[in-house]
mmCIF file with all atom_site columns, C-alpha atoms in Angstrom:
data_model
loop_
_atom_site.group_PDB
_atom_site.id
_atom_site.type_symbol
_atom_site.label_atom_id
_atom_site.label_alt_id
_atom_site.label_comp_id
_atom_site.label_asym_id
_atom_site.label_entity_id
_atom_site.label_seq_id
_atom_site.pdbx_PDB_ins_code
_atom_site.Cartn_x
_atom_site.Cartn_y
_atom_site.Cartn_z
_atom_site.occupancy
_atom_site.B_iso_or_equiv
_atom_site.pdbx_formal_charge
_atom_site.auth_seq_id
_atom_site.auth_comp_id
_atom_site.auth_asym_id
_atom_site.auth_atom_id
_atom_site.pdbx_PDB_model_num
ATOM 1   C CA . MET A 1 1   ? -3.276 -39.903 -69.429 1.00 0.00 ? 1   MET A CA 1
ATOM 2   C CA . THR A 1 2   ? -1.103 -36.841 -70.037 1.00 0.00 ? 2   THR A CA 1
ATOM 3   C CA . THR A 1 3   ? -0.040 -36.895 -66.376 1.00 0.00 ? 3   THR A CA 1
ATOM 4   C CA . LEU A 1 4   ? 0.917  -40.558 -66.706 1.00 0.00 ? 4   LEU A CA 1
ATOM 5   C CA . VAL A 1 5   ? 2.899  -39.822 -69.870 1.00 0.00 ? 5   VAL A CA 1
ATOM 6   C CA . LEU A 1 6   ? 4.682  -36.912 -68.154 1.00 0.00 ? 6   LEU A CA 1
ATOM 7   C CA . VAL A 1 7   ? 5.555  -39.095 -65.149 1.00 0.00 ? 7   VAL A CA 1
ATOM 8   C CA . HIS A 1 8   ? 6.771  -41.842 -67.516 1.00 0.00 ? 8   HIS A CA 1
ATOM 9   C CA . VAL A 1 9   ? 8.982  -39.361 -69.390 1.00 0.00 ? 9   VAL A CA 1
ATOM 10  C CA . ILE A 1 10  ? 10.448 -37.942 -66.161 1.00 0.00 ? 10  ILE A CA 1
ATOM 11  C CA . ILE A 1 11  ? 11.147 -41.463 -64.857 1.00 0.00 ? 11  ILE A CA 1
ATOM 12  C CA . SER A 1 12  ? 12.767 -42.361 -68.183 1.00 0.00 ? 12  SER A CA 1
ATOM 13  C CA . LEU A 1 13  ? 15.014 -39.301 -68.170 1.00 0.00 ? 13  LEU A CA 1
ATOM 14  C CA . ILE A 1 14  ? 16.100 -39.943 -64.564 1.00 0.00 ? 14  ILE A CA 1
ATOM 15  C CA . ALA A 1 15  ? 16.877 -43.560 -65.518 1.00 0.00 ? 15  ALA A CA 1
ATOM 16  C CA . ILE A 1 16  ? 18.919 -42.487 -68.546 1.00 0.00 ? 16  ILE A CA 1
ATOM 17  C CA . VAL A 1 17  ? 20.913 -39.813 -66.704 1.00 0.00 ? 17  VAL A CA 1
ATOM 18  C CA . ALA A 1 18  ? 21.634 -42.161 -63.786 1.00 0.00 ? 18  ALA A CA 1
ATOM 19  C CA . GLY A 1 19  ? 22.462 -44.955 -66.236 1.00 0.00 ? 19  GLY A CA 1
ATOM 20  C CA . VAL A 1 20  ? 24.946 -42.845 -68.185 1.00 0.00 ? 20  VAL A CA 1
ATOM 21  C CA . ILE A 1 21  ? 26.727 -41.894 -64.954 1.00 0.00 ? 21  ILE A CA 1
ATOM 22  C CA . VAL A 1 22  ? 26.779 -45.557 -63.870 1.00 0.00 ? 22  VAL A CA 1
ATOM 23  C CA . MET A 1 23  ? 28.052 -46.527 -67.329 1.00 0.00 ? 23  MET A CA 1
ATOM 24  C CA . PHE A 1 24  ? 31.057 -44.208 -66.990 1.00 0.00 ? 24  PHE A CA 1
ATOM 25  C CA . GLY A 1 25  ? 31.546 -45.547 -63.466 1.00 0.00 ? 25  GLY A CA 1
ATOM 26  C CA . LEU A 1 26  ? 31.767 -49.058 -64.892 1.00 0.00 ? 26  LEU A CA 1
ATOM 27  C CA . LEU A 1 27  ? 34.395 -47.883 -67.355 1.00 0.00 ? 27  LEU A CA 1
ATOM 28  C CA . GLY A 1 28  ? 36.407 -46.495 -64.436 1.00 0.00 ? 28  GLY A CA 1
ATOM 29  C CA . SER A 1 29  ? 35.798 -49.639 -62.355 1.00 0.00 ? 29  SER A CA 1
ATOM 30  C CA . ARG A 1 30  ? 33.981 -47.561 -59.757 1.00 0.00 ? 30  ARG A CA 1
ATOM 31  C CA . ALA A 1 31  ? 31.158 -49.095 -57.782 1.00 0.00 ? 31  ALA A CA 1
ATOM 32  C CA . MET A 1 32  ? 28.334 -46.604 -57.350 1.00 0.00 ? 32  MET A CA 1
ATOM 33  C CA . PRO A 1 33  ? 25.807 -48.493 -55.212 1.00 0.00 ? 33  PRO A CA 1
ATOM 34  C CA . GLY A 1 34  ? 23.351 -45.655 -54.614 1.00 0.00 ? 34  GLY A CA 1
ATOM 35  C CA . LEU A 1 35  ? 23.288 -44.375 -58.160 1.00 0.00 ? 35  LEU A CA 1
ATOM 36  C CA . THR A 1 36  ? 23.197 -47.919 -59.508 1.00 0.00 ? 36  THR A CA 1
ATOM 37  C CA . ALA A 1 37  ? 20.104 -48.642 -57.394 1.00 0.00 ? 37  ALA A CA 1
ATOM 38  C CA . ILE A 1 38  ? 18.464 -45.466 -58.742 1.00 0.00 ? 38  ILE A CA 1
ATOM 39  C CA . PHE A 1 39  ? 19.364 -46.454 -62.310 1.00 0.00 ? 39  PHE A CA 1
ATOM 40  C CA . LEU A 1 40  ? 17.990 -49.982 -61.933 1.00 0.00 ? 40  LEU A CA 1
ATOM 41  C CA . LEU A 1 41  ? 14.825 -48.904 -60.094 1.00 0.00 ? 41  LEU A CA 1
ATOM 42  C CA . PHE A 1 42  ? 13.967 -46.095 -62.490 1.00 0.00 ? 42  PHE A CA 1
ATOM 43  C CA . THR A 1 43  ? 14.730 -48.232 -65.545 1.00 0.00 ? 43  THR A CA 1
ATOM 44  C CA . ILE A 1 44  ? 12.404 -50.925 -64.195 1.00 0.00 ? 44  ILE A CA 1
ATOM 45  C CA . LEU A 1 45  ? 9.752  -48.249 -63.582 1.00 0.00 ? 45  LEU A CA 1
ATOM 46  C CA . THR A 1 46  ? 10.268 -46.893 -67.106 1.00 0.00 ? 46  THR A CA 1
ATOM 47  C CA . SER A 1 47  ? 9.636  -50.284 -68.673 1.00 0.00 ? 47  SER A CA 1
ATOM 48  C CA . ALA A 1 48  ? 6.705  -51.075 -66.378 1.00 0.00 ? 48  ALA A CA 1
ATOM 49  C CA . THR A 1 49  ? 4.914  -47.736 -66.842 1.00 0.00 ? 49  THR A CA 1
ATOM 50  C CA . GLY A 1 50  ? 5.372  -47.983 -70.611 1.00 0.00 ? 50  GLY A CA 1
ATOM 51  C CA . PHE A 1 51  ? 2.903  -50.874 -70.687 1.00 0.00 ? 51  PHE A CA 1
ATOM 52  C CA . VAL A 1 52  ? -0.003 -48.774 -69.377 1.00 0.00 ? 52  VAL A CA 1
ATOM 53  C CA . ILE A 1 53  ? 0.318  -45.781 -71.721 1.00 0.00 ? 53  ILE A CA 1
ATOM 54  C CA . PRO A 1 54  ? -2.189 -45.780 -74.591 1.00 0.00 ? 54  PRO A CA 1
ATOM 55  C CA . PRO A 1 55  ? -1.875 -46.801 -77.362 1.00 0.00 ? 55  PRO A CA 1
ATOM 56  C CA . LEU A 1 56  ? 0.601  -49.182 -75.744 1.00 0.00 ? 56  LEU A CA 1
ATOM 57  C CA . ALA A 1 57  ? -2.125 -50.659 -73.550 1.00 0.00 ? 57  ALA A CA 1
ATOM 58  C CA . THR A 1 58  ? -3.788 -52.464 -76.460 1.00 0.00 ? 58  THR A CA 1
ATOM 59  C CA . GLU A 1 59  ? -4.749 -55.997 -77.296 1.00 0.00 ? 59  GLU A CA 1
ATOM 60  C CA . LYS A 1 60  ? -2.151 -56.080 -80.067 1.00 0.00 ? 60  LYS A CA 1
ATOM 61  C CA . LEU A 1 61  ? 1.516  -56.881 -79.398 1.00 0.00 ? 61  LEU A CA 1
ATOM 62  C CA . LEU A 1 62  ? 3.559  -53.828 -80.378 1.00 0.00 ? 62  LEU A CA 1
ATOM 63  C CA . PRO A 1 63  ? 7.326  -53.373 -80.788 1.00 0.00 ? 63  PRO A CA 1
ATOM 64  C CA . SER A 1 64  ? 7.251  -51.200 -77.656 1.00 0.00 ? 64  SER A CA 1
ATOM 65  C CA . HIS A 1 65  ? 5.865  -54.157 -75.683 1.00 0.00 ? 65  HIS A CA 1
ATOM 66  C CA . ILE A 1 66  ? 8.716  -56.341 -76.910 1.00 0.00 ? 66  ILE A CA 1
ATOM 67  C CA . ILE A 1 67  ? 11.342 -53.725 -76.001 1.00 0.00 ? 67  ILE A CA 1
ATOM 68  C CA . GLY A 1 68  ? 9.738  -53.207 -72.574 1.00 0.00 ? 68  GLY A CA 1
ATOM 69  C CA . GLY A 1 69  ? 9.522  -56.936 -71.898 1.00 0.00 ? 69  GLY A CA 1
ATOM 70  C CA . LEU A 1 70  ? 13.105 -57.526 -73.008 1.00 0.00 ? 70  LEU A CA 1
ATOM 71  C CA . SER A 1 71  ? 14.290 -54.638 -70.845 1.00 0.00 ? 71  SER A CA 1
ATOM 72  C CA . LEU A 1 72  ? 12.469 -56.022 -67.789 1.00 0.00 ? 72  LEU A CA 1
ATOM 73  C CA . LEU A 1 73  ? 13.977 -59.460 -68.366 1.00 0.00 ? 73  LEU A CA 1
ATOM 74  C CA . LEU A 1 74  ? 17.472 -57.968 -68.654 1.00 0.00 ? 74  LEU A CA 1
ATOM 75  C CA . LEU A 1 75  ? 16.906 -55.887 -65.525 1.00 0.00 ? 75  LEU A CA 1
ATOM 76  C CA . VAL A 1 76  ? 15.806 -58.919 -63.503 1.00 0.00 ? 76  VAL A CA 1
ATOM 77  C CA . ILE A 1 77  ? 19.011 -60.688 -64.535 1.00 0.00 ? 77  ILE A CA 1
ATOM 78  C CA . ALA A 1 78  ? 21.087 -57.567 -63.742 1.00 0.00 ? 78  ALA A CA 1
ATOM 79  C CA . CYS A 1 79  ? 19.516 -57.303 -60.274 1.00 0.00 ? 79  CYS A CA 1
ATOM 80  C CA . ILE A 1 80  ? 20.145 -60.992 -59.579 1.00 0.00 ? 80  ILE A CA 1
ATOM 81  C CA . ALA A 1 81  ? 23.769 -60.653 -60.751 1.00 0.00 ? 81  ALA A CA 1
ATOM 82  C CA . LEU A 1 82  ? 24.347 -57.565 -58.637 1.00 0.00 ? 82  LEU A CA 1
ATOM 83  C CA . TYR A 1 83  ? 22.358 -58.120 -55.474 1.00 0.00 ? 83  TYR A CA 1
ATOM 84  C CA . ALA A 1 84  ? 21.930 -61.905 -55.136 1.00 0.00 ? 84  ALA A CA 1
ATOM 85  C CA . MET A 1 85  ? 25.148 -63.124 -56.744 1.00 0.00 ? 85  MET A CA 1
ATOM 86  C CA . GLN A 1 86  ? 27.209 -60.041 -55.739 1.00 0.00 ? 86  GLN A CA 1
ATOM 87  C CA . LEU A 1 87  ? 29.033 -59.926 -59.096 1.00 0.00 ? 87  LEU A CA 1
ATOM 88  C CA . LYS A 1 88  ? 30.974 -63.102 -58.278 1.00 0.00 ? 88  LYS A CA 1
ATOM 89  C CA . GLY A 1 89  ? 32.569 -64.951 -61.174 1.00 0.00 ? 89  GLY A CA 1
ATOM 90  C CA . ALA A 1 90  ? 30.582 -64.855 -64.389 1.00 0.00 ? 90  ALA A CA 1
ATOM 91  C CA . TRP A 1 91  ? 27.948 -62.654 -62.745 1.00 0.00 ? 91  TRP A CA 1
ATOM 92  C CA . ARG A 1 92  ? 30.148 -59.558 -63.135 1.00 0.00 ? 92  ARG A CA 1
ATOM 93  C CA . PRO A 1 93  ? 30.089 -59.551 -66.967 1.00 0.00 ? 93  PRO A CA 1
ATOM 94  C CA . ILE A 1 94  ? 26.466 -60.725 -66.930 1.00 0.00 ? 94  ILE A CA 1
ATOM 95  C CA . TYR A 1 95  ? 25.590 -57.677 -64.843 1.00 0.00 ? 95  TYR A CA 1
ATOM 96  C CA . VAL A 1 96  ? 27.566 -55.308 -67.078 1.00 0.00 ? 96  VAL A CA 1
ATOM 97  C CA . VAL A 1 97  ? 25.945 -56.588 -70.272 1.00 0.00 ? 97  VAL A CA 1
ATOM 98  C CA . THR A 1 98  ? 22.369 -56.814 -68.994 1.00 0.00 ? 98  THR A CA 1
ATOM 99  C CA . ALA A 1 99  ? 22.432 -53.443 -67.225 1.00 0.00 ? 99  ALA A CA 1
ATOM 100 C CA . MET A 1 100 ? 24.039 -51.633 -70.154 1.00 0.00 ? 100 MET A CA 1
ATOM 101 C CA . VAL A 1 101 ? 21.843 -53.248 -72.806 1.00 0.00 ? 101 VAL A CA 1
ATOM 102 C CA . SER A 1 102 ? 18.794 -52.138 -70.803 1.00 0.00 ? 102 SER A CA 1
ATOM 103 C CA . LEU A 1 103 ? 20.247 -48.602 -70.790 1.00 0.00 ? 103 LEU A CA 1
ATOM 104 C CA . TYR A 1 104 ? 20.801 -48.878 -74.549 1.00 0.00 ? 104 TYR A CA 1
ATOM 105 C CA . LEU A 1 105 ? 17.159 -49.896 -75.045 1.00 0.00 ? 105 LEU A CA 1
ATOM 106 C CA . ASN A 1 106 ? 16.067 -46.862 -73.036 1.00 0.00 ? 106 ASN A CA 1
ATOM 107 C CA . VAL A 1 107 ? 18.250 -44.575 -75.185 1.00 0.00 ? 107 VAL A CA 1
ATOM 108 C CA . PHE A 1 108 ? 17.029 -46.343 -78.347 1.00 0.00 ? 108 PHE A CA 1
ATOM 109 C CA . VAL A 1 109 ? 13.456 -45.430 -77.400 1.00 0.00 ? 109 VAL A CA 1
ATOM 110 C CA . LEU A 1 110 ? 14.546 -41.888 -76.469 1.00 0.00 ? 110 LEU A CA 1
ATOM 111 C CA . VAL A 1 111 ? 15.925 -41.418 -79.986 1.00 0.00 ? 111 VAL A CA 1
ATOM 112 C CA . ILE A 1 112 ? 12.691 -42.705 -81.534 1.00 0.00 ? 112 ILE A CA 1
ATOM 113 C CA . GLN A 1 113 ? 10.558 -40.449 -79.321 1.00 0.00 ? 113 GLN A CA 1
ATOM 114 C CA . SER A 1 114 ? 12.824 -37.473 -80.052 1.00 0.00 ? 114 SER A CA 1
ATOM 115 C CA . PHE A 1 115 ? 12.357 -37.949 -83.797 1.00 0.00 ? 115 PHE A CA 1
ATOM 116 C CA . LEU A 1 116 ? 8.589  -38.243 -83.248 1.00 0.00 ? 116 LEU A CA 1
ATOM 117 C CA . LYS A 1 117 ? 8.191  -35.219 -80.942 1.00 0.00 ? 117 LYS A CA 1
ATOM 118 C CA . VAL A 1 118 ? 10.940 -32.666 -81.740 1.00 0.00 ? 118 VAL A CA 1
ATOM 119 C CA . PRO A 1 119 ? 9.927  -30.649 -84.831 1.00 0.00 ? 119 PRO A CA 1
ATOM 120 C CA . ALA A 1 120 ? 13.495 -30.158 -86.106 1.00 0.00 ? 120 ALA A CA 1
ATOM 121 C CA . LEU A 1 121 ? 14.121 -33.907 -85.951 1.00 0.00 ? 121 LEU A CA 1
ATOM 122 C CA . GLN A 1 122 ? 10.701 -34.678 -87.458 1.00 0.00 ? 122 GLN A CA 1
ATOM 123 C CA . ALA A 1 123 ? 11.716 -32.654 -90.509 1.00 0.00 ? 123 ALA A CA 1
ATOM 124 C CA . LEU A 1 124 ? 14.887 -34.768 -90.897 1.00 0.00 ? 124 LEU A CA 1
ATOM 125 C CA . ALA A 1 125 ? 13.124 -38.133 -90.580 1.00 0.00 ? 125 ALA A CA 1
ATOM 126 C CA . PRO A 1 126 ? 9.376  -37.861 -91.043 1.00 0.00 ? 126 PRO A CA 1
ATOM 127 C CA . ALA A 1 127 ? 7.263  -40.685 -89.702 1.00 0.00 ? 127 ALA A CA 1
ATOM 128 C CA . VAL A 1 128 ? 3.966  -41.863 -91.077 1.00 0.00 ? 128 VAL A CA 1
ATOM 129 C CA . PRO A 1 129 ? 1.923  -42.984 -88.048 1.00 0.00 ? 129 PRO A CA 1
ATOM 130 C CA . PRO A 1 130 ? 1.709  -45.654 -86.783 1.00 0.00 ? 130 PRO A CA 1
ATOM 131 C CA . ASN A 1 131 ? 5.221  -46.311 -88.144 1.00 0.00 ? 131 ASN A CA 1
ATOM 132 C CA . PRO A 1 132 ? 8.320  -45.030 -86.363 1.00 0.00 ? 132 PRO A CA 1
ATOM 133 C CA . PRO A 1 133 ? 10.675 -42.499 -87.958 1.00 0.00 ? 133 PRO A CA 1
ATOM 134 C CA . ALA A 1 134 ? 12.720 -43.740 -90.891 1.00 0.00 ? 134 ALA A CA 1
ATOM 135 C CA . GLY A 1 135 ? 15.251 -42.572 -93.410 1.00 0.00 ? 135 GLY A CA 1
ATOM 136 C CA . PRO A 1 136 ? 18.996 -42.149 -93.566 1.00 0.00 ? 136 PRO A CA 1
ATOM 137 C CA . VAL A 1 137 ? 19.329 -39.495 -90.816 1.00 0.00 ? 137 VAL A CA 1
ATOM 138 C CA . PHE A 1 138 ? 17.364 -41.583 -88.342 1.00 0.00 ? 138 PHE A CA 1
ATOM 139 C CA . ALA A 1 139 ? 19.304 -44.715 -89.307 1.00 0.00 ? 139 ALA A CA 1
ATOM 140 C CA . VAL A 1 140 ? 22.654 -42.948 -88.888 1.00 0.00 ? 140 VAL A CA 1
ATOM 141 C CA . VAL A 1 141 ? 21.706 -41.586 -85.453 1.00 0.00 ? 141 VAL A CA 1
ATOM 142 C CA . GLN A 1 142 ? 20.517 -45.012 -84.259 1.00 0.00 ? 142 GLN A CA 1
ATOM 143 C CA . GLY A 1 143 ? 23.647 -46.582 -85.763 1.00 0.00 ? 143 GLY A CA 1
ATOM 144 C CA . ILE A 1 144 ? 25.890 -44.155 -83.880 1.00 0.00 ? 144 ILE A CA 1
ATOM 145 C CA . VAL A 1 145 ? 24.034 -44.911 -80.642 1.00 0.00 ? 145 VAL A CA 1
ATOM 146 C CA . LEU A 1 146 ? 24.375 -48.672 -81.254 1.00 0.00 ? 146 LEU A CA 1
ATOM 147 C CA . VAL A 1 147 ? 28.107 -48.485 -82.009 1.00 0.00 ? 147 VAL A CA 1
ATOM 148 C CA . PHE A 1 148 ? 28.703 -46.216 -78.999 1.00 0.00 ? 148 PHE A CA 1
ATOM 149 C CA . PHE A 1 149 ? 26.969 -48.670 -76.668 1.00 0.00 ? 149 PHE A CA 1
ATOM 150 C CA . ALA A 1 150 ? 28.725 -51.690 -78.204 1.00 0.00 ? 150 ALA A CA 1
ATOM 151 C CA . VAL A 1 151 ? 32.123 -50.058 -77.609 1.00 0.00 ? 151 VAL A CA 1
ATOM 152 C CA . VAL A 1 152 ? 31.201 -48.964 -74.077 1.00 0.00 ? 152 VAL A CA 1
ATOM 153 C CA . ILE A 1 153 ? 29.766 -52.367 -73.122 1.00 0.00 ? 153 ILE A CA 1
ATOM 154 C CA . ILE A 1 154 ? 32.924 -54.122 -74.335 1.00 0.00 ? 154 ILE A CA 1
ATOM 155 C CA . GLY A 1 155 ? 35.051 -51.591 -72.463 1.00 0.00 ? 155 GLY A CA 1
ATOM 156 C CA . ALA A 1 156 ? 33.015 -51.952 -69.282 1.00 0.00 ? 156 ALA A CA 1
ATOM 157 C CA . TRP A 1 157 ? 33.152 -55.756 -69.568 1.00 0.00 ? 157 TRP A CA 1
ATOM 158 C CA . ARG A 1 158 ? 36.940 -55.578 -69.656 1.00 0.00 ? 158 ARG A CA 1
ATOM 159 C CA . ARG A 1 159 ? 37.488 -52.813 -67.091 1.00 0.00 ? 159 ARG A CA 1
ATOM 160 C CA . PHE A 1 160 ? 34.787 -53.147 -64.394 1.00 0.00 ? 160 PHE A CA 1
ATOM 161 C CA . ARG A 1 161 ? 36.389 -55.035 -61.533 1.00 0.00 ? 161 ARG A CA 1
ATOM 162 C CA . PRO A 1 162 ? 35.199 -53.439 -58.330 1.00 0.00 ? 162 PRO A CA 1
ATOM 163 C CA . VAL A 1 163 ? 36.920 -54.389 -55.106 1.00 0.00 ? 163 VAL A CA 1
ATOM 164 C CA . THR A 1 164 ? 33.536 -54.435 -53.399 1.00 0.00 ? 164 THR A CA 1
ATOM 165 C CA . PHE A 1 165 ? 30.095 -53.263 -54.361 1.00 0.00 ? 165 PHE A CA 1
ATOM 166 C CA . ALA A 1 166 ? 28.433 -52.968 -50.958 1.00 0.00 ? 166 ALA A CA 1
#
């Protein structure tokens, strides 16, 4: 399972890096078809592989299952908006919101995992397994991430108007 976890982490990091670049492209109204495809594919793979990692592969519904399922649903909508509907009409803002919220969910999980795995962060927000990290430092970091993404999503909604995406 450690190989699977390592592959999952690498896929997640590729998805996040590609997603952040795509996010800034949206803010600049730049279509980035290749990088967008990488972002969407690797984010889908991140959510899908997360379901088979123990203890996630259990009989009990966990918060991680809900986040993964929500992310996959958002990504299906984003792919339909982008590839089937070609960002026409209302599909442009639908794409922006669904793609960027799926990126936010990936970063949300990254923050949780960082506080669980990085010793310096563990000391700031100790977790009592099976609970996630808690406390004011963790809440502030997640709050900053949430506000950042809310501002960026609103900005991308307003500014992303590509001439063509193909």
